[in-house]
Short mmCIF file of C-alpha atoms in Angstrom, two decimals:
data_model
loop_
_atom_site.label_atom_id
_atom_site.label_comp_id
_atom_site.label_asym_id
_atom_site.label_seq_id
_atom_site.Cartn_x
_atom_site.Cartn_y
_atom_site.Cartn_z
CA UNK E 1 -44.67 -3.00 -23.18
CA UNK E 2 -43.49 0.65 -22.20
CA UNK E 3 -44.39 1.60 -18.97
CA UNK E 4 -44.96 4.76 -17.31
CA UNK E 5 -43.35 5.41 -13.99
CA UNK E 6 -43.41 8.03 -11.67
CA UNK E 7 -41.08 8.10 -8.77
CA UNK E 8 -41.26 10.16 -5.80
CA UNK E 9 -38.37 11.08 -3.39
CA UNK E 10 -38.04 12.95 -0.62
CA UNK E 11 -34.15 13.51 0.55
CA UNK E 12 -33.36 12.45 4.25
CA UNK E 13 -30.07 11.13 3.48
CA UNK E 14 -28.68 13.13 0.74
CA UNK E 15 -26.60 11.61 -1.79
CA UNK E 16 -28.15 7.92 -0.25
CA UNK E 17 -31.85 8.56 -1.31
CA UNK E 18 -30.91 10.66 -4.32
CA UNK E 19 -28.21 8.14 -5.72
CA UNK E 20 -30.43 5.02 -5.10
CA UNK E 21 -33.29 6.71 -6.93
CA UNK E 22 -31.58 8.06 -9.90
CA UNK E 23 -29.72 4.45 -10.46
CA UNK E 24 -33.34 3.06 -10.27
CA UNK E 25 -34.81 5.56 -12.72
CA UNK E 26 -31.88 5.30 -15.36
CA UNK E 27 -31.85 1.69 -15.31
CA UNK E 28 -35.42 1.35 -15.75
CA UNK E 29 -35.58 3.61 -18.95
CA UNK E 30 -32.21 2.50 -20.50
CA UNK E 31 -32.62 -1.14 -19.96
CA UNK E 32 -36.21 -1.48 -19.84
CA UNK E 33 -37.37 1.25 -22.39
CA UNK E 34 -39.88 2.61 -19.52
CA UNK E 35 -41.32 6.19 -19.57
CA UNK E 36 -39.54 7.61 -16.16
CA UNK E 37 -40.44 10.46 -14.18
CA UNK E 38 -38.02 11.35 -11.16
CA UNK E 39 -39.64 14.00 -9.16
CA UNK E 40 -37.34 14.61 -6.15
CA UNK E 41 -37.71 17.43 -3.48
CA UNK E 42 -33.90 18.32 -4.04
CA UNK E 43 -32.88 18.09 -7.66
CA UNK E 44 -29.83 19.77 -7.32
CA UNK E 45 -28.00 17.00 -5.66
CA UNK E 46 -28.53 14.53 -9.19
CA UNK E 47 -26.67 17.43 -10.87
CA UNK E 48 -23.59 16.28 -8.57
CA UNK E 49 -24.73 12.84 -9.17
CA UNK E 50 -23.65 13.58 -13.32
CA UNK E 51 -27.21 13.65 -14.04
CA UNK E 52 -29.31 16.58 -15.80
CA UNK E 53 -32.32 18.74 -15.78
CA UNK E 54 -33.58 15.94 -18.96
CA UNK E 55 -32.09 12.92 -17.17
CA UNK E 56 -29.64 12.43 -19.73
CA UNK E 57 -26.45 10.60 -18.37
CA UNK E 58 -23.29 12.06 -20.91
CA UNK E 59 -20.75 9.38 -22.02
CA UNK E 60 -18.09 8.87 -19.08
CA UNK E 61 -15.43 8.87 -21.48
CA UNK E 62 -16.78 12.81 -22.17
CA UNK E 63 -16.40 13.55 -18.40
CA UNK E 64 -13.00 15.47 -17.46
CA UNK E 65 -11.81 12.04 -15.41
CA UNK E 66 -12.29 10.56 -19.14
CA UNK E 67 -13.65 7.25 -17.46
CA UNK E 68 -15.34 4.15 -19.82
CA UNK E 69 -18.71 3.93 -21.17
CA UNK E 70 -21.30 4.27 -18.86
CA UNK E 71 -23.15 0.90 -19.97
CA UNK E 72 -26.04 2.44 -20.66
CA UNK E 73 -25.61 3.05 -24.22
CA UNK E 74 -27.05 5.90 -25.98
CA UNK E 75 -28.24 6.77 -22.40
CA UNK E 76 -31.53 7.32 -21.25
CA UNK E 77 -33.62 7.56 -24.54
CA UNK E 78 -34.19 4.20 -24.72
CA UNK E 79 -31.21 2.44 -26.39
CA UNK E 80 -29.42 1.34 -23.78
CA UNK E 81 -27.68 -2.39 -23.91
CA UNK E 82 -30.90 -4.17 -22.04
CA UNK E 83 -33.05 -6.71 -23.40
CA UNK E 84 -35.80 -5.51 -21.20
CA UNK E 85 -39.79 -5.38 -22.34
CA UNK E 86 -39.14 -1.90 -23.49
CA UNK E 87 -40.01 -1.36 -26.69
CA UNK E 88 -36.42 1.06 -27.30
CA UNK E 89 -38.71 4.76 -26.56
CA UNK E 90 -37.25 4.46 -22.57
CA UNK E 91 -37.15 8.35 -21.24
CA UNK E 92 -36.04 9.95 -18.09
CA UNK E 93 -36.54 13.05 -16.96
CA UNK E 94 -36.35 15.22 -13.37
CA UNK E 95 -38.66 17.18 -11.79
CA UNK E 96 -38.88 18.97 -8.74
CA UNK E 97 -41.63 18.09 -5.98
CA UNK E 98 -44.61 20.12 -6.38
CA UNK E 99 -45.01 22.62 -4.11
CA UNK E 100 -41.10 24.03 -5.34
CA UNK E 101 -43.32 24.10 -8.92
CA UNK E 102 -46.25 26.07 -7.17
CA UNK E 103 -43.50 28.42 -5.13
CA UNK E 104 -41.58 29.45 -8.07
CA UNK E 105 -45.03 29.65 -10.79
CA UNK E 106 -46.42 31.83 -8.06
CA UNK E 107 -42.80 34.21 -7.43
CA UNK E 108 -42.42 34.64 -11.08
CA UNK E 109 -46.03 35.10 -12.20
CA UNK E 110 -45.35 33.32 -14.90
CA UNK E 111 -48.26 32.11 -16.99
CA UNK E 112 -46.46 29.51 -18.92
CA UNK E 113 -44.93 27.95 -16.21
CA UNK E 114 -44.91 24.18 -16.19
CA UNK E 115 -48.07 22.40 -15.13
CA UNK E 116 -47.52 20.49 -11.77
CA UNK E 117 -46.86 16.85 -12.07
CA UNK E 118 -50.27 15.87 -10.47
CA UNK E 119 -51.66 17.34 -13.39
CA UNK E 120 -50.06 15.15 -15.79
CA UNK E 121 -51.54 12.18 -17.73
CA UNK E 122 -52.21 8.71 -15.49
CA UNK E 123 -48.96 6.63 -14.59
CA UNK E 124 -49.15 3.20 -14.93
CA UNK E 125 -46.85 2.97 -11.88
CA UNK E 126 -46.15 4.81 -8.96
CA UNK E 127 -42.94 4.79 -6.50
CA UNK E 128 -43.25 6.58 -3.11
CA UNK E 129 -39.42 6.04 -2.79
CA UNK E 130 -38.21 5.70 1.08
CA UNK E 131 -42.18 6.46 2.62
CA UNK E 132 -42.48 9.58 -0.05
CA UNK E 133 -46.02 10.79 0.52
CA UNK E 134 -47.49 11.62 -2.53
CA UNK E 135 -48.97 15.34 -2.76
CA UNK E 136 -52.14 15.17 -1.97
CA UNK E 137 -53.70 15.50 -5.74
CA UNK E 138 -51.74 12.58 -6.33
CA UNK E 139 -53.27 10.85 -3.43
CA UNK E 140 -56.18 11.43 -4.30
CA UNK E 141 -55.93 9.74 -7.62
CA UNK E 142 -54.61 6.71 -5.80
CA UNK E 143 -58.17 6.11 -4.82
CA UNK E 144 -61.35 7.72 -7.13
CA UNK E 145 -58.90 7.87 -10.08
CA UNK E 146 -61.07 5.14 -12.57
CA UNK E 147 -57.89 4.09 -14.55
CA UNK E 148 -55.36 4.65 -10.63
CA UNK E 149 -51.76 3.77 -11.07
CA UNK E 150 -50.10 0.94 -9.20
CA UNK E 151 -48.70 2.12 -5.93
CA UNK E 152 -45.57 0.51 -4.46
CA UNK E 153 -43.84 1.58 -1.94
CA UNK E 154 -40.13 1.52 -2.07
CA UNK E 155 -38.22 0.64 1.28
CA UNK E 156 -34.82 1.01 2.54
CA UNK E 157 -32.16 -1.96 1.84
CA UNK E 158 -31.87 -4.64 4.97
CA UNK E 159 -30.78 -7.62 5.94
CA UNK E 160 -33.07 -9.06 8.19
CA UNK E 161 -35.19 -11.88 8.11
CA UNK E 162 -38.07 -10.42 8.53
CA UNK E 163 -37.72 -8.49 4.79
CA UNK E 164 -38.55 -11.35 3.28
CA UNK E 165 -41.74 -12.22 4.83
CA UNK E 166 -43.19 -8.60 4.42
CA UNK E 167 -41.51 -7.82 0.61
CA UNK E 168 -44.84 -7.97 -1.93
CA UNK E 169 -47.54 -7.43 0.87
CA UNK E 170 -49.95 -4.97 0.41
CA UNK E 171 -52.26 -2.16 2.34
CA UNK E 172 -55.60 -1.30 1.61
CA UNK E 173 -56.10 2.04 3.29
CA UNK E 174 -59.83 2.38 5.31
CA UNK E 175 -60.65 5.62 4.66
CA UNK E 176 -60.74 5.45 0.33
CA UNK E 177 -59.36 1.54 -0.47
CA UNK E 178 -55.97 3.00 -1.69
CA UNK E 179 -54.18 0.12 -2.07
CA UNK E 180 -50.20 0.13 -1.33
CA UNK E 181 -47.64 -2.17 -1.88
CA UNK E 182 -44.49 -2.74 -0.18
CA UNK E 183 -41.13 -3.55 -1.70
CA UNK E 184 -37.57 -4.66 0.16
CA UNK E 185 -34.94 -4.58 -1.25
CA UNK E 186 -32.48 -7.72 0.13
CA UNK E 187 -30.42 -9.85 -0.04
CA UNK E 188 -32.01 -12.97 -0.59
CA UNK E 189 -34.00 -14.64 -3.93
CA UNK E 190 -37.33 -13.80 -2.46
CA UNK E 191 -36.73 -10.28 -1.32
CA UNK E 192 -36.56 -7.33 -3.52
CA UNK E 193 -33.06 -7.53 -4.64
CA UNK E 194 -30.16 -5.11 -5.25
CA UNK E 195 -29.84 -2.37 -7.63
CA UNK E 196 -26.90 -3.41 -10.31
CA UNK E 197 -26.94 -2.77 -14.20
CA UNK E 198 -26.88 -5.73 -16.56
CA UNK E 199 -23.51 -4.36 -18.11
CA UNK E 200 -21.82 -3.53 -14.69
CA UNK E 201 -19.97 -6.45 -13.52
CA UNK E 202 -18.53 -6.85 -16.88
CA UNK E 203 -17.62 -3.11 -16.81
CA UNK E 204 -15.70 -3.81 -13.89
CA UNK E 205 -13.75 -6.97 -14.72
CA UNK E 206 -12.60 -4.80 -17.89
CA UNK E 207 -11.62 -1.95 -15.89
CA UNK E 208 -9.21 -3.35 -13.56
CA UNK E 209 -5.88 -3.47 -14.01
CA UNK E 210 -6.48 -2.06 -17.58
CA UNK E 211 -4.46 0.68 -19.28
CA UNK E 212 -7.62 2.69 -18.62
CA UNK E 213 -7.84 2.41 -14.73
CA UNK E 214 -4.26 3.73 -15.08
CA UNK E 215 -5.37 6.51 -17.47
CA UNK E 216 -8.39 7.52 -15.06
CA UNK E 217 -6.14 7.43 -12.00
CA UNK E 218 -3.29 9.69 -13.59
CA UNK E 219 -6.28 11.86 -13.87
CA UNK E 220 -7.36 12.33 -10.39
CA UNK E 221 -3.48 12.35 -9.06
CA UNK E 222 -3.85 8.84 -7.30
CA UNK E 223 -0.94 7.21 -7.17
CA UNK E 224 0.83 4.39 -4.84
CA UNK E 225 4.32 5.42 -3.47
CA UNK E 226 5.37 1.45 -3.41
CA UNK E 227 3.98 -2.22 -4.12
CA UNK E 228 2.63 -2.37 -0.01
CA UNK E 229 0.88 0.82 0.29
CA UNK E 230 -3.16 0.35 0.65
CA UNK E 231 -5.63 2.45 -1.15
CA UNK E 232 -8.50 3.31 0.87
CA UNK E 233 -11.65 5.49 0.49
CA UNK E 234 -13.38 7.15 3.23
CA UNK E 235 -17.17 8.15 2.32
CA UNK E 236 -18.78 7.87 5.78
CA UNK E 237 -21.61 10.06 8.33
CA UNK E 238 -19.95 13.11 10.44
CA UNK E 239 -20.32 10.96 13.11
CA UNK E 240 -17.70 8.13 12.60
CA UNK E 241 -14.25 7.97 13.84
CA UNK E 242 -11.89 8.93 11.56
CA UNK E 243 -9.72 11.33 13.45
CA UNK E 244 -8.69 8.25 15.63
CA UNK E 245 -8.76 6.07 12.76
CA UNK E 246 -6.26 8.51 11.00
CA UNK E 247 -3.93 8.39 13.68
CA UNK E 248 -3.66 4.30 13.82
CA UNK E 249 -3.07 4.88 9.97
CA UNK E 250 -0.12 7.35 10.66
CA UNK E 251 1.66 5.03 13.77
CA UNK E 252 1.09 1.71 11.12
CA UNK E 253 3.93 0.52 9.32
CA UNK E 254 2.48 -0.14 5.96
CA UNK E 255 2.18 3.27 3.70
CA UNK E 256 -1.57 3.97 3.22
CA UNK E 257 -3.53 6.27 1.29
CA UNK E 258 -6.79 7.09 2.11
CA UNK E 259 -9.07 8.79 -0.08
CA UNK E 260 -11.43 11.80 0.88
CA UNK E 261 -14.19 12.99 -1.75
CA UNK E 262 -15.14 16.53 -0.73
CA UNK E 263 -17.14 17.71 1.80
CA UNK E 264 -16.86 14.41 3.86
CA UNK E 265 -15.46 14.38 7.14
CA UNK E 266 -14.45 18.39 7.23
CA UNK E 267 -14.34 18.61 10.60
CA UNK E 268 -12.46 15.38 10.97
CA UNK E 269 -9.51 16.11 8.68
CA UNK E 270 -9.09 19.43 10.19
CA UNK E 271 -9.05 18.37 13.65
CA UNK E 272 -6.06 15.63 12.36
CA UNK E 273 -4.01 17.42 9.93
CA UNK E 274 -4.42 20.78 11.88
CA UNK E 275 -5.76 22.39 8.87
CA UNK E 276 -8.27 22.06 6.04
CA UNK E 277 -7.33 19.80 3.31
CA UNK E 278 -8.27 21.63 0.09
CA UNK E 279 -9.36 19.45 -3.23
CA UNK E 280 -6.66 17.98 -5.21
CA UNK E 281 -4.16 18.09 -1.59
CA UNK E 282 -2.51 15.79 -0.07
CA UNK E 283 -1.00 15.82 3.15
CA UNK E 284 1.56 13.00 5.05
CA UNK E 285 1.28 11.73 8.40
CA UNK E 286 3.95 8.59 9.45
CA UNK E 287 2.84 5.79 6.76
CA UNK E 288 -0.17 7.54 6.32
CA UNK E 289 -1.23 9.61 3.27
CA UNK E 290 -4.65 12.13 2.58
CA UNK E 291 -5.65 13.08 -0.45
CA UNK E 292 -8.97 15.09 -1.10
CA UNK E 293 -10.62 14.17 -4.21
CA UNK E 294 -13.04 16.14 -6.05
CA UNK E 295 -17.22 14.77 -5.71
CA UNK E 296 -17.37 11.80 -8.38
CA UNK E 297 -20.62 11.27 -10.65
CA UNK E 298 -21.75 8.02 -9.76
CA UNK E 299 -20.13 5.80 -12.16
CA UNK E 300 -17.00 7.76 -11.43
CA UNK E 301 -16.96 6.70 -8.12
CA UNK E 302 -18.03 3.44 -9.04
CA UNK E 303 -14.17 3.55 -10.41
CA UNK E 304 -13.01 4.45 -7.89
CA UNK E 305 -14.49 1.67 -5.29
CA UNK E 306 -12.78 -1.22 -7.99
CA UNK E 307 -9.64 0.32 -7.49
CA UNK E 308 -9.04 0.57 -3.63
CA UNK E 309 -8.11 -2.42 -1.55
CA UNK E 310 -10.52 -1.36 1.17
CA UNK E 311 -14.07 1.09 0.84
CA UNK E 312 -15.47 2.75 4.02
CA UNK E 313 -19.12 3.18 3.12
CA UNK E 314 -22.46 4.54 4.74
CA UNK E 315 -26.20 4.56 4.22
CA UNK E 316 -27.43 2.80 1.33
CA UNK E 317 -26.36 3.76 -1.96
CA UNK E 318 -22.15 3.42 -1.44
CA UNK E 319 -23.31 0.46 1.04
CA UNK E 320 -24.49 -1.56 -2.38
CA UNK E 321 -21.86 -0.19 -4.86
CA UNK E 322 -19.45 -1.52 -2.52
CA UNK E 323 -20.47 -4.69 -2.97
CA UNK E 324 -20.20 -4.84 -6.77
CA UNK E 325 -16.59 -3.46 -6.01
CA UNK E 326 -16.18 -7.09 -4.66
CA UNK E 327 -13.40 -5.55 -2.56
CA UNK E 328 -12.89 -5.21 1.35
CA UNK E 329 -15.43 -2.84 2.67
CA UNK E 330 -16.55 -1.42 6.35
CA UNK E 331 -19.89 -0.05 6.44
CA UNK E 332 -21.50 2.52 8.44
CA UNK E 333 -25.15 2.29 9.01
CA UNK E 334 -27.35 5.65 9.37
CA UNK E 335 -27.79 6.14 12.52
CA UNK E 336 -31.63 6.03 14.06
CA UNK E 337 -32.00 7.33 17.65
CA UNK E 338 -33.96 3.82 18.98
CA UNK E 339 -30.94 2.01 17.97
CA UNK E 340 -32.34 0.19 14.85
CA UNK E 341 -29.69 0.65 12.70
CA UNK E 342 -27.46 -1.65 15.26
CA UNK E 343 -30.11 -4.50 14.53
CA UNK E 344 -29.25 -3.49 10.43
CA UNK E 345 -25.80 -3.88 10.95
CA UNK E 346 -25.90 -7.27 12.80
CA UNK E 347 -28.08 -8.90 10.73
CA UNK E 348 -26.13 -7.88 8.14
CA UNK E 349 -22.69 -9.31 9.55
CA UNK E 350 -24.80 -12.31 10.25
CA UNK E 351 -25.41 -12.85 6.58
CA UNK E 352 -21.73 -11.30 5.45
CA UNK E 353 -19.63 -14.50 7.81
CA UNK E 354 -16.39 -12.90 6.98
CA UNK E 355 -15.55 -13.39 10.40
CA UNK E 356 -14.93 -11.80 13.69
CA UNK E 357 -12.04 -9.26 12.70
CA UNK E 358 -14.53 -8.05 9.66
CA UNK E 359 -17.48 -8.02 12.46
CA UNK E 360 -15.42 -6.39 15.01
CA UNK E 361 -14.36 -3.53 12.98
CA UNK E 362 -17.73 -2.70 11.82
CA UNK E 363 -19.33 -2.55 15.12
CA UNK E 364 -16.77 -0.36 16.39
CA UNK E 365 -16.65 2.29 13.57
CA UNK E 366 -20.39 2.15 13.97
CA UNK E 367 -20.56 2.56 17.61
CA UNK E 368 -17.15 4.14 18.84
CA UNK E 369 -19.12 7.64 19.42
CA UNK E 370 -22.32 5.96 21.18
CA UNK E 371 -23.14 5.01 24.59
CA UNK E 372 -22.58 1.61 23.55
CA UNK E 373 -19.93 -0.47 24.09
CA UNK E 374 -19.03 -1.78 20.87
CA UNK E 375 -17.89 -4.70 22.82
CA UNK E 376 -20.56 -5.58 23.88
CA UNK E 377 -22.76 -5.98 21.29
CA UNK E 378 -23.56 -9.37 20.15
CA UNK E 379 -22.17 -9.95 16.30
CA UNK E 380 -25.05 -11.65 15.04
CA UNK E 381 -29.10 -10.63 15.35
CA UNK E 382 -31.14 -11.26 18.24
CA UNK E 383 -33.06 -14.75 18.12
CA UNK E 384 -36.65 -13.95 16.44
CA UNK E 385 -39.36 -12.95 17.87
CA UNK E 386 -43.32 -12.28 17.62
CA UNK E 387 -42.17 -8.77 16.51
CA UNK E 388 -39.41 -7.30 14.46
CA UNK E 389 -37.22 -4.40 16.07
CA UNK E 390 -38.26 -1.16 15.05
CA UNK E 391 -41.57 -2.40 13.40
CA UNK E 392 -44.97 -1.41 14.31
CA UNK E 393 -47.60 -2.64 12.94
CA UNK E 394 -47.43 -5.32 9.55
CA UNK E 395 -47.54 -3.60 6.19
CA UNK E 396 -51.02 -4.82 5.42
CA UNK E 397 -52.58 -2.89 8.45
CA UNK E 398 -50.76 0.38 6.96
CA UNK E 399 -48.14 1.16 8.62
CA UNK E 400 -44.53 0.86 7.29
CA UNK E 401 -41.97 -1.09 9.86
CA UNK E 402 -39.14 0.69 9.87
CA UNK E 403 -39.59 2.72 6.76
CA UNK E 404 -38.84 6.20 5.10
CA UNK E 405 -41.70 7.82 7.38
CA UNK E 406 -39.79 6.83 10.85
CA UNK E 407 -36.85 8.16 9.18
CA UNK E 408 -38.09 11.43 8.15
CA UNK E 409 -39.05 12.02 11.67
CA UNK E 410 -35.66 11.86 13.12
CA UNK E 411 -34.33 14.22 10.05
CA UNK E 412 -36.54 16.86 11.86
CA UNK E 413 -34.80 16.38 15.12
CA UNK E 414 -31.33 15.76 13.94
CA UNK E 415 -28.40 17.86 11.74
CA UNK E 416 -28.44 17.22 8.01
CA UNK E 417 -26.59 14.20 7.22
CA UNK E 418 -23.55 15.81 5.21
CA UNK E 419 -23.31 18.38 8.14
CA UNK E 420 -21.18 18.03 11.06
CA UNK E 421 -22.95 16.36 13.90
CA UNK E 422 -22.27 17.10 16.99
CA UNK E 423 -19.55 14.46 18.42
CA UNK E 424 -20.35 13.73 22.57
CA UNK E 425 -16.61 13.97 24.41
CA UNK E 426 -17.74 12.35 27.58
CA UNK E 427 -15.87 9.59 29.30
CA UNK E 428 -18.26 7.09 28.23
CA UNK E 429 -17.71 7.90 24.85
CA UNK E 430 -14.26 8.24 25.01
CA UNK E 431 -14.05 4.31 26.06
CA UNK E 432 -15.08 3.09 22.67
CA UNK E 433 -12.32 4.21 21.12
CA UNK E 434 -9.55 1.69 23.16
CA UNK E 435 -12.26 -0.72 21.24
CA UNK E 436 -11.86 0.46 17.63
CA UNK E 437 -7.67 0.45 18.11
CA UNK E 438 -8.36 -3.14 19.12
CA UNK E 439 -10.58 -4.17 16.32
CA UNK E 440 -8.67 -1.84 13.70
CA UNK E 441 -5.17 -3.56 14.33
CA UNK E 442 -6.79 -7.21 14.26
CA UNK E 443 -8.67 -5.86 10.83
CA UNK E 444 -5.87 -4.93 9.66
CA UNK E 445 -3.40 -7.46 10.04
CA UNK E 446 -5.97 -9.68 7.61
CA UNK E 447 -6.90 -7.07 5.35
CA UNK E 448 -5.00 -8.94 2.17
CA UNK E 449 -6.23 -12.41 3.44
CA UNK E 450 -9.99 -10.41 3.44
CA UNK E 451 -10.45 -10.28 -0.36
CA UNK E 452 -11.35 -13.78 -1.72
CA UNK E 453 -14.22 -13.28 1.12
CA UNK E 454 -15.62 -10.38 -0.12
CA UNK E 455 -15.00 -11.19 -3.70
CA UNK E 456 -17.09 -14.67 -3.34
CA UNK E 457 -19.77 -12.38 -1.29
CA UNK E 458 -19.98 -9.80 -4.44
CA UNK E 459 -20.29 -13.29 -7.22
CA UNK E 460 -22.73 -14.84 -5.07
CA UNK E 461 -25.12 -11.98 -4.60
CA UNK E 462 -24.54 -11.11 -8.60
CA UNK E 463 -25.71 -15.02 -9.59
CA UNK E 464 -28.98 -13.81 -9.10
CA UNK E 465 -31.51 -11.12 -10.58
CA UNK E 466 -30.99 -7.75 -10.18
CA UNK E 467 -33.57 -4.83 -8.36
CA UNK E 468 -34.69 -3.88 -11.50
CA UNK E 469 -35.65 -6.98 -13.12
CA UNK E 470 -37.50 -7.94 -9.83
CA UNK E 471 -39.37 -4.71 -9.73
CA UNK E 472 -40.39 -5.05 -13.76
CA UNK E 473 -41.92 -8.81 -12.96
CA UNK E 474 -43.32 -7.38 -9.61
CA UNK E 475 -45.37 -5.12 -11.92
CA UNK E 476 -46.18 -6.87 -14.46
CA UNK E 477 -48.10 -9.77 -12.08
CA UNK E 478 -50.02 -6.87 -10.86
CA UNK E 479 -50.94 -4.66 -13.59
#
């Protein structure tokens, strides 16, 4: 049965919300042979993503890092490698959010300008991606609409218990019986799932120490200097520590390389290296090298992630890929000004058990800038209670706990994410970073002895079903 989607995002993240909803929408029409519409209030940022105006995703081997196949087949028009319910007529295309349509129909005064979407024929299925709210046409429809589409709202990734209580309930708004469902992604069998292609594991086990990782690395200038120096990437928020960081790397006495894409951590490499590191440079340190990489598509950087010994991650998006990577990673949580995402990240490490040099290290590149000692914060959740942090009201009186809407609010008050926020240099804040030399040099010392951890984390989240084939069951019970 071909479905037809339509998924709604609304960028507070950046490449996070984008990335997550463009592996969501590519998946679904290559694997499952659905009708996708990704209408996204900043399209330009899937162009970095390797994606285009029609959604189609060209051949990695036709990229200039000349990577291998994409898994998805003849890309998004339906014959991808899935055995889905599609019926092999999947499509994907990209749209931008409505009022950009209106803004640029009504500068050009063009009267052949593209309908908006709510005009379009009824969806089957409807995504508000990360608390989206659909325009209000579309809302509309949600409710007097005699043939409405099923609405499901799509929530950010966690670890806590409480996901899996509140995945698959559903609202039924008072003031026209709209009625929304909510869906968690997790990491458990009865929450949501994770986003990962059918083909992608395999991908990866091909990949590694193939003539072809060799061949793609060559490419982008990566290259150890002996048998004990680390490859690292660094894809974290402006906030984290990596000027510090940098300089235990430099005093160590293995070689390391760490890996910069561009336009992450600017302000950081400059204030190390004295200078701005342009793309394609490297610069030396002690035992530590830089080297700024170009932006990667997605399954580009996917490469990338299987081919480094440890991955610094943030947000959502590189939070999951890291995972397939089944490689050492530390992740950075977005940061929320009520402290929720430190309730994220220790539920999380709760779940992880790698142990208290893995837990250490996380809190303190996740806290070394706060007024928190990472120190002091307890390594595992809270016990439970009547309510969840950060939650509100249950889904099924209408409001979202800690969703895409609570988010959106702090965007308003806070820097974009890829820009430089403001780092406090107050004694307070200075204190945490005695804390991450600590944790980094204990870290450290057991990075090799780390992988078969990590490695058995990534197989036993992989044993079971994937995001996507979740989403198409979730669906199908309630069409």
């Amino acid at each position: 049965m071909t479905l037809r989607l339509r998924l709604l995002c609304r960028v507070v993240d950046n490449f996070g919300d984008a990335g997550v909803c463009w592996r969501l929408a590519r998946q679904l029409a290559a694997e499952f042979g659905w009708q996708v519409r990704l209408v996204i209030d900043r399209p330009e940022l899937l162009a970095r993503l390797g994606a285009t105006a029609q959604g189609a995703v060209p051949p990695a081997e036709a990229t200039a890092l000349g990577g291998l196949d994409s898994g998805l087949g003849g890309g998004c028009d339906g014959d991808g490698d899935g055995d889905g319910d599609g019926d092999g007529r999947g499509s994907l295309t990209i749209e931008p959010w409505p009022d950009e349509i209106a803004t640029a129909a009504r500068t050009a005064h063009d009267s052949a300008a593209p309908c908006p979407p709510d005009a379009a024929p009824d969806d089957d299925i409807l995504i508000s991606a990360f608390g989206a709210v659909p325009p209000p046409p579309l809302r509309a429809r949600l409710a007097d609409a005699p043939r409405r589409p099923l609405w499901i709202n799509l929530e950010y990734l966690s670890a806590e218990d409480w996901v899996d209580d509140c995945h698959g309930l559903h609202s039924i708004k008072p003031a026209d019986g709209a009625r929304e469902h909510f869906y968690y992604p997790g990491f458990t069998e009865r929450s949501g799932g994770l986003l990962r292609e059918r083909s992608l594991i395999g991908r990866r086990d091909a990949f590694i120490g193939s003539a072809a990782q060799q061949r793609w690395l060559a490419v982008l200038g990566i290259a150890r200097r002996d048998t004990r120096e680390r490859l690292m990437t660094l894809f974290c928020y402006a906030d984290a520590p990596v000027a510090p960081w940098l300089a235990l790397l430099a005093a160590g006495t293995l070689p390391s390389t760490v890996l910069v894409p561009e336009s992450v951590a600017d302000a950081a490499l400059a204030d190390f290296l004295g200078r701005p590191l342009a793309i394609g440079e490297r610069a030396e340190r002690g035992a530590l090298r830089v080297q700024r990489l170009p932006f990667l598509p997605q399954d580009d950087y996917d490469r990338l992630l299987w081919s480094a010994d440890l991955n610094f991650v943030r947000g959502e998006d590189s939070w999951i890929r890291a995972h397939w990577a089944g490689r050492p990673f530390i992740w950075q949580p977005y940061r929320q000004s009520d402290g929720a995402h430190r309730h994220k990240l220790q539920a999380f490490l709760h779940r992880l058990a790698a142990g208290p040099a893995v837990e250490r290290m996380m809190l303190a590149w996740s806290e070394a800038h706060s007024q928190v000692d990472p120190t002091q914060i307890a390594p595992h959740p809270p016990a439970p209670t009547a309510a969840r942090p950060n939650s509100g009201a249950r889904p099924n009186s209408g409001a979202r706990p800690n969703s895409g809407g609570q988010r959106a609010a702090l965007a308003a008050t806070e820097p974009d994410s890829d820009s430089q926020l403001p780092i406090p240099v107050t004694a307070k804040s200075d204190l945490r970073l005695p804390a991450l030399a600590t944790a980094w040099a204990d870290f450290d010392t057991q990075l090799s002895t780390l992988a078969p951890r990590f490695g058995a984390w990534s197989r036993q989240l992989a044993a079971q079903s994937d995001l996507a084939t979740r989403l198409a069951d979730f669906c199908a019970e309630r069409l």
